[in-house]
Short mmCIF file of C-alpha atoms and ligand atoms in Angstrom, two decimals:
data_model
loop_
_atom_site.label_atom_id
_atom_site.label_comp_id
_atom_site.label_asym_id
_atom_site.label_seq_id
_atom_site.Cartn_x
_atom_site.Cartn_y
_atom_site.Cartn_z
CA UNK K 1 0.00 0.00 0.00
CA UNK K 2 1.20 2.73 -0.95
CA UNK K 3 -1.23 5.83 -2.42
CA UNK K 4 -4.32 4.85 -1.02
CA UNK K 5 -8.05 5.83 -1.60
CA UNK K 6 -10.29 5.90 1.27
CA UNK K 7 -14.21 6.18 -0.03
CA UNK K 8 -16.37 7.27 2.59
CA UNK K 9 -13.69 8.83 4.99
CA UNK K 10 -16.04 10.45 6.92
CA UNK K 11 -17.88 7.64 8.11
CA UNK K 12 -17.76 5.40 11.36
CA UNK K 13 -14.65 3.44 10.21
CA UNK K 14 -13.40 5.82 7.55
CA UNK K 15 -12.70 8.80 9.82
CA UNK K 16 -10.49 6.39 11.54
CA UNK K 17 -9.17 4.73 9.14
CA UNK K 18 -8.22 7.23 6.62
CA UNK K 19 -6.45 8.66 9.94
CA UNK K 20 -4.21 5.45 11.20
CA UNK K 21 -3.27 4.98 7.01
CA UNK K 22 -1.77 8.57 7.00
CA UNK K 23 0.31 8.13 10.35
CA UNK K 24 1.44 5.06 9.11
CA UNK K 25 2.25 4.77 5.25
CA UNK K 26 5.30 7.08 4.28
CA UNK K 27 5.97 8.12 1.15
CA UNK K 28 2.11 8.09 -0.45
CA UNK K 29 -0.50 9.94 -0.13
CA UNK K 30 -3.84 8.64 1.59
CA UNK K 31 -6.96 10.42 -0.49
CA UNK K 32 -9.95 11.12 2.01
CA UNK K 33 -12.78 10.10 -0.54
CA UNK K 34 -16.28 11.66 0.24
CA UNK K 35 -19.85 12.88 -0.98
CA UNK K 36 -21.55 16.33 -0.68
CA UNK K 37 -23.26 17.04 2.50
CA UNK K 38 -19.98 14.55 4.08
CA UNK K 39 -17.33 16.82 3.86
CA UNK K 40 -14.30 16.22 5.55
CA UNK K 41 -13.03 18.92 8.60
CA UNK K 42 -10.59 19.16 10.67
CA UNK K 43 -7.46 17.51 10.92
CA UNK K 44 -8.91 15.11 8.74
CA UNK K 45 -9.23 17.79 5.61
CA UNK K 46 -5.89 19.44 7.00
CA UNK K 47 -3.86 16.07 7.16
CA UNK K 48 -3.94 15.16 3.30
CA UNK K 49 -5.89 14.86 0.07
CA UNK K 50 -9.62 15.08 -0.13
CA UNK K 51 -11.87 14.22 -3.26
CA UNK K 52 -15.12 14.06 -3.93
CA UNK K 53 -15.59 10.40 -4.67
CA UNK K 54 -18.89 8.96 -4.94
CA UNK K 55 -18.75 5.22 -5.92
CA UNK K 56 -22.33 5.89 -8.26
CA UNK K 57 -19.71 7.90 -10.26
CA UNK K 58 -17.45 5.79 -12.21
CA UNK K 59 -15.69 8.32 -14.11
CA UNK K 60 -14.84 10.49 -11.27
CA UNK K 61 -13.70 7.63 -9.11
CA UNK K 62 -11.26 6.17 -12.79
CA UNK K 63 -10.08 9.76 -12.66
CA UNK K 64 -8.82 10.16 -8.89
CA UNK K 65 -7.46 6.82 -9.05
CA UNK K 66 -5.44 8.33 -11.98
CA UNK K 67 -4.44 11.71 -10.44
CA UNK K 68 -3.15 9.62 -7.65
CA UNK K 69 -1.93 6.62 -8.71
CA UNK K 70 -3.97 4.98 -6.27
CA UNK K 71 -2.88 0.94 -5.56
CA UNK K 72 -5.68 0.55 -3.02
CA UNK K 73 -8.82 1.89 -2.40
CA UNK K 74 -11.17 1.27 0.35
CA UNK K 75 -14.49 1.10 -0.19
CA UNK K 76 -16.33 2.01 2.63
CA UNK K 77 -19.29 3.67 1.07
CA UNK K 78 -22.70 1.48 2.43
CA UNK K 79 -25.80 1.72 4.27
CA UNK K 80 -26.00 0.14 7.89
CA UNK K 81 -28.32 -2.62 8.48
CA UNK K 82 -31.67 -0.43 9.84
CA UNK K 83 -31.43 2.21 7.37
CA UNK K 84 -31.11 -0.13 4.35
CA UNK K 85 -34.26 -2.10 5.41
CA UNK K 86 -35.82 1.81 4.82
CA UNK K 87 -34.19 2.48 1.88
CA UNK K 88 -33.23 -1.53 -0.26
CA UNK K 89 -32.93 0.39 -3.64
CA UNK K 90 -30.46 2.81 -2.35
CA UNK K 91 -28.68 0.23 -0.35
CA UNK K 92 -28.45 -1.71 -3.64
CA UNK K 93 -27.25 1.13 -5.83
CA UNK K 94 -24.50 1.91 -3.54
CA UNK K 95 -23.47 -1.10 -2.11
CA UNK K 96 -24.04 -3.24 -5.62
CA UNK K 97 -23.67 -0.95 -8.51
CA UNK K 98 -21.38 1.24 -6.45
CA UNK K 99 -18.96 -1.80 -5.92
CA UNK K 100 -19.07 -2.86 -9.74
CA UNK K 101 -18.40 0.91 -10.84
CA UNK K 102 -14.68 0.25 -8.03
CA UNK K 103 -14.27 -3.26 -8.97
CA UNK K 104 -14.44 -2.35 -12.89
CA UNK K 105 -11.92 -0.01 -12.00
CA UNK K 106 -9.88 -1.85 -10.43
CA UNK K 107 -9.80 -4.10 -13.18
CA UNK K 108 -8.69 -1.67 -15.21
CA UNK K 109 -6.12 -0.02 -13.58
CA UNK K 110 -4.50 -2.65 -11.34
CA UNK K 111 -5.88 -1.45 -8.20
CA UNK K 112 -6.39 -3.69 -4.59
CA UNK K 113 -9.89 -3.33 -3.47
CA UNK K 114 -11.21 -3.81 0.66
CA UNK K 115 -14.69 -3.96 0.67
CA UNK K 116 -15.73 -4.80 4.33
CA UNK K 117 -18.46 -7.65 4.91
CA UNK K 118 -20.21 -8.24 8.43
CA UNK K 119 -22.07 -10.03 10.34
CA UNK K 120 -25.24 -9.32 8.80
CA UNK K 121 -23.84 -11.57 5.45
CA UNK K 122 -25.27 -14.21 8.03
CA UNK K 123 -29.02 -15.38 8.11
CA UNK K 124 -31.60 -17.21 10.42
CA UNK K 125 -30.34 -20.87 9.37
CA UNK K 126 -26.23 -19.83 9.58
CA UNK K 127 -25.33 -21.84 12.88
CA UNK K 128 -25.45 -19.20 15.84
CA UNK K 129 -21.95 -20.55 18.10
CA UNK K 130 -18.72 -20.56 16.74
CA UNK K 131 -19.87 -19.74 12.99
CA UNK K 132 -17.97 -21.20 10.51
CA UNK K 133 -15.72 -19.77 7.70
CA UNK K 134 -17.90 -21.32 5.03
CA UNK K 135 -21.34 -22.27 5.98
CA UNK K 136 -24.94 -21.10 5.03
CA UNK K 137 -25.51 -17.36 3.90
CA UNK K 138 -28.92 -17.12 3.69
CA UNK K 139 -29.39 -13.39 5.62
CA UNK K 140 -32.81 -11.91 5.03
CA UNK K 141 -32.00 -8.31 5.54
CA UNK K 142 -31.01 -6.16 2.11
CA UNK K 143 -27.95 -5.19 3.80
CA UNK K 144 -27.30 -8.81 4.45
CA UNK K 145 -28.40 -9.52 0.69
CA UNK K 146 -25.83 -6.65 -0.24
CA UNK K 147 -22.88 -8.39 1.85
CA UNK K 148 -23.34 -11.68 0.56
CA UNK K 149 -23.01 -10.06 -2.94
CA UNK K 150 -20.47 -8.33 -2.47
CA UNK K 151 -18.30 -10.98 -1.14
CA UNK K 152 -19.50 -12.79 -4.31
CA UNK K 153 -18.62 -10.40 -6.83
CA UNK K 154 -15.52 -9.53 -4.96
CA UNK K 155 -14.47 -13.16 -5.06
CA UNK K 156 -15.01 -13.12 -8.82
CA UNK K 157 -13.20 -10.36 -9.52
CA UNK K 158 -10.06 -12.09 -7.96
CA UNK K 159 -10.92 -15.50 -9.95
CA UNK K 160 -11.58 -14.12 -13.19
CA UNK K 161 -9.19 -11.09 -13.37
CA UNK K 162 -6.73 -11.72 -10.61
CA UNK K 163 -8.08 -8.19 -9.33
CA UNK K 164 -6.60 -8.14 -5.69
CA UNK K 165 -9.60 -8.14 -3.62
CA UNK K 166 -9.60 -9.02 0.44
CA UNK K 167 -11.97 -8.64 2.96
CA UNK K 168 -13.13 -9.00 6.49
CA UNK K 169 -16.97 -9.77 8.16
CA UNK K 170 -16.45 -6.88 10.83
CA UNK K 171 -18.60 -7.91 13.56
CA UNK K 172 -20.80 -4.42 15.39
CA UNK K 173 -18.42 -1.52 15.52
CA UNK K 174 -17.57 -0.08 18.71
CA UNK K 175 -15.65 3.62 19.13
CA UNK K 176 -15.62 6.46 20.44
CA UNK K 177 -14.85 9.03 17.25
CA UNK K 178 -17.94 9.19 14.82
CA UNK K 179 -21.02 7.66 15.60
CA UNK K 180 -22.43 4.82 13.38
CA UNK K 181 -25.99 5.51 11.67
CA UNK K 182 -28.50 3.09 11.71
CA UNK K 183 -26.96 -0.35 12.49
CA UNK K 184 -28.45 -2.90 14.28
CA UNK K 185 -25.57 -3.17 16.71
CA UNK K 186 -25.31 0.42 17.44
CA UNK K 187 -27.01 0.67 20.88
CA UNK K 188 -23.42 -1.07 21.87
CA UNK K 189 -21.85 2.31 21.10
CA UNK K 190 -24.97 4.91 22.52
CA UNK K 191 -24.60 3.14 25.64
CA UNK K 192 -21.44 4.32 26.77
CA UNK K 193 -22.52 7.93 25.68
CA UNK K 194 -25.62 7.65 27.65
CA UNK K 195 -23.65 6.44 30.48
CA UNK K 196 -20.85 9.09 30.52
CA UNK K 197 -23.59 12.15 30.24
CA UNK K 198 -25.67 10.44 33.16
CA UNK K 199 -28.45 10.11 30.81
CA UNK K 200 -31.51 7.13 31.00
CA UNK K 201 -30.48 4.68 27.70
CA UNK K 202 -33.57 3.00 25.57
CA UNK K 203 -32.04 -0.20 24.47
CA UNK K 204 -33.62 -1.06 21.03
CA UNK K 205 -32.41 -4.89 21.60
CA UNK K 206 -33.84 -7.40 24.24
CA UNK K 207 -32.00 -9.14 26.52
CA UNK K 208 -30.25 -12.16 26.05
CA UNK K 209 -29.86 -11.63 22.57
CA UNK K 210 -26.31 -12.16 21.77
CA UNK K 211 -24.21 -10.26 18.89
CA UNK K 212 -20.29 -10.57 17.86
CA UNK K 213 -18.81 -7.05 18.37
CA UNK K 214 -15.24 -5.64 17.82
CA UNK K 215 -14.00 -2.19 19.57
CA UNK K 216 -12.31 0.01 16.42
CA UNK K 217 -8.78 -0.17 17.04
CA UNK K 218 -8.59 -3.98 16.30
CA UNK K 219 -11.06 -3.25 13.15
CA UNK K 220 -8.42 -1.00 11.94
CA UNK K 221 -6.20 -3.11 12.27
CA UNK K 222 -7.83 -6.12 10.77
CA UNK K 223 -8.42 -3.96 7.32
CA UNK K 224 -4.56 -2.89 7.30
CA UNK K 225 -3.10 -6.46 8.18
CA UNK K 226 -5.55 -8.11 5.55
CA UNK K 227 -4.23 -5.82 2.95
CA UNK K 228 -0.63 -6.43 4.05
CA UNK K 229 -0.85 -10.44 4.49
CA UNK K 230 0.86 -12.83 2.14
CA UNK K 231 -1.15 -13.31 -0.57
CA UNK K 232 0.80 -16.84 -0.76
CA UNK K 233 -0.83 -18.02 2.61
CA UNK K 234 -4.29 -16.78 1.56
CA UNK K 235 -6.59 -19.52 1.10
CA UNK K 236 -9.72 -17.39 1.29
CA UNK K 237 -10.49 -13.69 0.54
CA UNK K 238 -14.06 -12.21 0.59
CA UNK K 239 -14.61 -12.57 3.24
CA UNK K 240 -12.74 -13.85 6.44
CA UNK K 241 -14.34 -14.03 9.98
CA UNK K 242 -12.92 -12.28 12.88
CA UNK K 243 -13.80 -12.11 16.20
CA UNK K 244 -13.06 -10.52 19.79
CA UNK K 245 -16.03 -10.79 22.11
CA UNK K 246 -19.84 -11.42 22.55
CA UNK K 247 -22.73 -10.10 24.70
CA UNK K 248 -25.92 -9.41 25.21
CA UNK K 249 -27.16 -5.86 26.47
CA UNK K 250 -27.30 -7.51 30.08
CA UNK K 251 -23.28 -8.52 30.14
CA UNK K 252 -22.91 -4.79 28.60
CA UNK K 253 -24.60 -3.06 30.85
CA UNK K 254 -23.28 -4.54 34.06
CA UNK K 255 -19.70 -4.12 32.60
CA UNK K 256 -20.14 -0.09 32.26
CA UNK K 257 -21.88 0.09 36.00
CA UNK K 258 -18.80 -1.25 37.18
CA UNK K 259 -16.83 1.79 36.31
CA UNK K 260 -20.32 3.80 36.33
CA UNK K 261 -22.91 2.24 38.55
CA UNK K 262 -25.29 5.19 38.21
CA UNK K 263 -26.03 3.83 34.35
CA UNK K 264 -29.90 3.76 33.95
CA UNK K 265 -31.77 1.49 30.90
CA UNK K 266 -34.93 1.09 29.91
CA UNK K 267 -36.31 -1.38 27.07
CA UNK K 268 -38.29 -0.34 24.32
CA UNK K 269 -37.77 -3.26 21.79
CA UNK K 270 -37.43 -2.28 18.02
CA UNK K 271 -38.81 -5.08 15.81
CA UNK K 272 -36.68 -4.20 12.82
CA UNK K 273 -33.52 -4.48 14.61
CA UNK K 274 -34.40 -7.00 16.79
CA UNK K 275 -35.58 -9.52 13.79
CA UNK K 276 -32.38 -8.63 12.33
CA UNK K 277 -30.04 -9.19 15.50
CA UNK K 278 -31.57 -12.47 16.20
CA UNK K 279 -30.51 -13.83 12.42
CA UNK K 280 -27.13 -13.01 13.53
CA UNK K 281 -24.33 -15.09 15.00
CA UNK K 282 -23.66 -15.13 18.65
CA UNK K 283 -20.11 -15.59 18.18
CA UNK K 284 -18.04 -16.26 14.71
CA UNK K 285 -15.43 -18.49 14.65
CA UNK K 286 -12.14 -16.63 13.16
CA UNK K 287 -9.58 -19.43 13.15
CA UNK K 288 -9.06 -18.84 9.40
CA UNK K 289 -8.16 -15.38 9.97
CA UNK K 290 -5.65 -16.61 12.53
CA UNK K 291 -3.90 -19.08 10.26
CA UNK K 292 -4.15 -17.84 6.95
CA UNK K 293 -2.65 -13.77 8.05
CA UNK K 294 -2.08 -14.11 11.70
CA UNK K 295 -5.39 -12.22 12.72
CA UNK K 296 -5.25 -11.45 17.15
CA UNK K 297 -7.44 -8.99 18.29
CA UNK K 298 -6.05 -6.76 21.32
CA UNK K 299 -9.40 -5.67 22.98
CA UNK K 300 -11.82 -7.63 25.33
CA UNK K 301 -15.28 -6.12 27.03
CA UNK K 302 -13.14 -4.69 29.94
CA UNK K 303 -10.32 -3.47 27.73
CA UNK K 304 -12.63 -1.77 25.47
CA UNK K 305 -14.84 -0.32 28.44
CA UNK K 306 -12.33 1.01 30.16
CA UNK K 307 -10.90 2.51 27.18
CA UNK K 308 -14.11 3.78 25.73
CA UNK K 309 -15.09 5.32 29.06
CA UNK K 310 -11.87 6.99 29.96
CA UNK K 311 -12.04 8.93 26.21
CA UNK K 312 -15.24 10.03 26.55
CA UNK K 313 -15.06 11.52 30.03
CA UNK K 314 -12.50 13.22 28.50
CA UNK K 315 -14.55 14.35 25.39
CA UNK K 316 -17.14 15.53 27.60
CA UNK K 317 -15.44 17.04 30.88
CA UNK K 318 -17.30 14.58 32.76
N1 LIG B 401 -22.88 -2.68 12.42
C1 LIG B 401 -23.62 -3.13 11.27
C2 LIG B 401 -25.07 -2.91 11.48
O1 LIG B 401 -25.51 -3.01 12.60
C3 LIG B 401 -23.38 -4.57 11.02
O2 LIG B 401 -22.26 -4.76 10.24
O3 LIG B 401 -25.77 -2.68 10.55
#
């Protein structure tokens, strides 16, 4: 990796991504890729490139790969889990046709692609415990229908023009830089807010139901080391499993009152979310990940809590 292209940059994992590739590439430039309305600011817009790059746009995205000689792009552009069940066509025309506009690209001009899968690839009939690399991917959701394709059409790519495509299934997202939008997994992230500003959380999930989750710095880290493995060693690609911890909202919960025990919750059960949650694993089995590129995460629930807590008490004077 060397001039990379970061589409969506100022998005939950792009913000920090696009951040971590600039401290640590030297001698390329990393693009912060965005749309109108999702600007970059800040240290982000100060610290390098930025270019309008919306992944519907084919010809804009052949040029900045051009202007930059961009090797790898990631394509981070997508609609979370709850939002695409309101919008399916958009969710297809950005995560579909927006991913054939890159991978065409790519194609073209030599170019690695990352296009993150999740979780939600997974449906009601995957097994639950210790999902398997390869097993059933029947999800019922569009973004699920999305994921699925994507790994799909990313795995083509690589089999029918050797494009370099690699991928993870990032379980729910944890951090405390940009909020996620309309996931089913993001009540793991409002919680700690709610927690650190003393105020009442509505948990849109029930108890008991259990979801794989990941705290950001070891989903950075998967998406750079995936990029960087051996391709020699890699007997899959779109998209590998990896995994750090599971819970419920119960297990969360009682894990933040430890360091906050003044954390108040109420239940008020979406449906949407909660259909979705329940199709998902409990807890994905990533030994692929660990043999085929050395995947380890770093962060457990009380890493991660502590970590997430002591930032934003910081962020907000508390
Ligand atoms: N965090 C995503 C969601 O909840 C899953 O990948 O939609």
């Amino acid at each position: 990796m060397k001039n990379v292209l970061v589409i969506g940059s100022t998005g939950q994992i792009g913000s920090e991504l696009t951040r971590k590739l600039r401290r640590e590439i030297s001698g390329g430039q990393v693009v912060a890729g965005y749309i109108p309305g999702a600007e970059p600011k800040g240290d982000l817009l100060a610290g390098g490139p930025a270019e309008i790059a919306d992944v519907r746009d084919a010809a804009r995205l052949a040029a900045v790969v051009d202007q930059y000689q961009i090797d790898t792009i990631y394509n981070l552009a997508a609609l979370l889990s709850a939002v695409a069940e309101k919008k399916p066509l958009l969710a297809w025309d950005i995560q579909m046709n927006g991913l054939l506009n890159i991978l065409e690209v790519a194609r073209e001009k030599k170019v690695a692609v990352f296009t993150p899968s999740s979780i939600g690839s997974f449906g009601p009939e995957t097994p639950r415990i210790d999902t398997p690399q390869d097993t059933i991917q029947r999800p019922r959701s569009m973004y699920g229908v999305t994921k699925v394709a994507t790994e799909l059409l990313s795995d083509y790519y690589f089999h029918k023009y050797g494009v370099d495509t690699r991928s993870v299934r990032f379980p729910g997202l944890i951090s405390h830089v940009t909020l996620p939008g309309g996931g089913t997994t993001d009540y793991a992230v409002e919680v700690y807010y709610a927690a650190v500003k003393g105020e009442t959380f509505v948990c849109p999930i029930a108890p008991g139901t259990y979801m794989d989750m990941m705290y950001m710095p070891d989903a950075l880290k998967a998406a750079v080391e995936i990029m960087e493995a051996d391709p020699a060693r890699l007997i899959h690609r779109n998209s590998f499993n990896i995994a750090s911890m599971s819970f419920d909202p119960e297990m969360l919960f009682a894990k933040i009152r430890e360091t906050i025990p003044s954390l108040q919750v109420c239940y008020e059960v979406d449906p949407v979310r909660q259909a979705i949650a329940e199709s998902w694993p409990d807890r994905m089995d990533d030994s692929c990940a660990r043999a085929e590129w050395d995947w380890k995460p770093s962060y457990d629930l009380d890493a991660m809590t502590t970590d997430m807590i002591a930032h934003l008490k910081e962020r907000f004077g508390k």
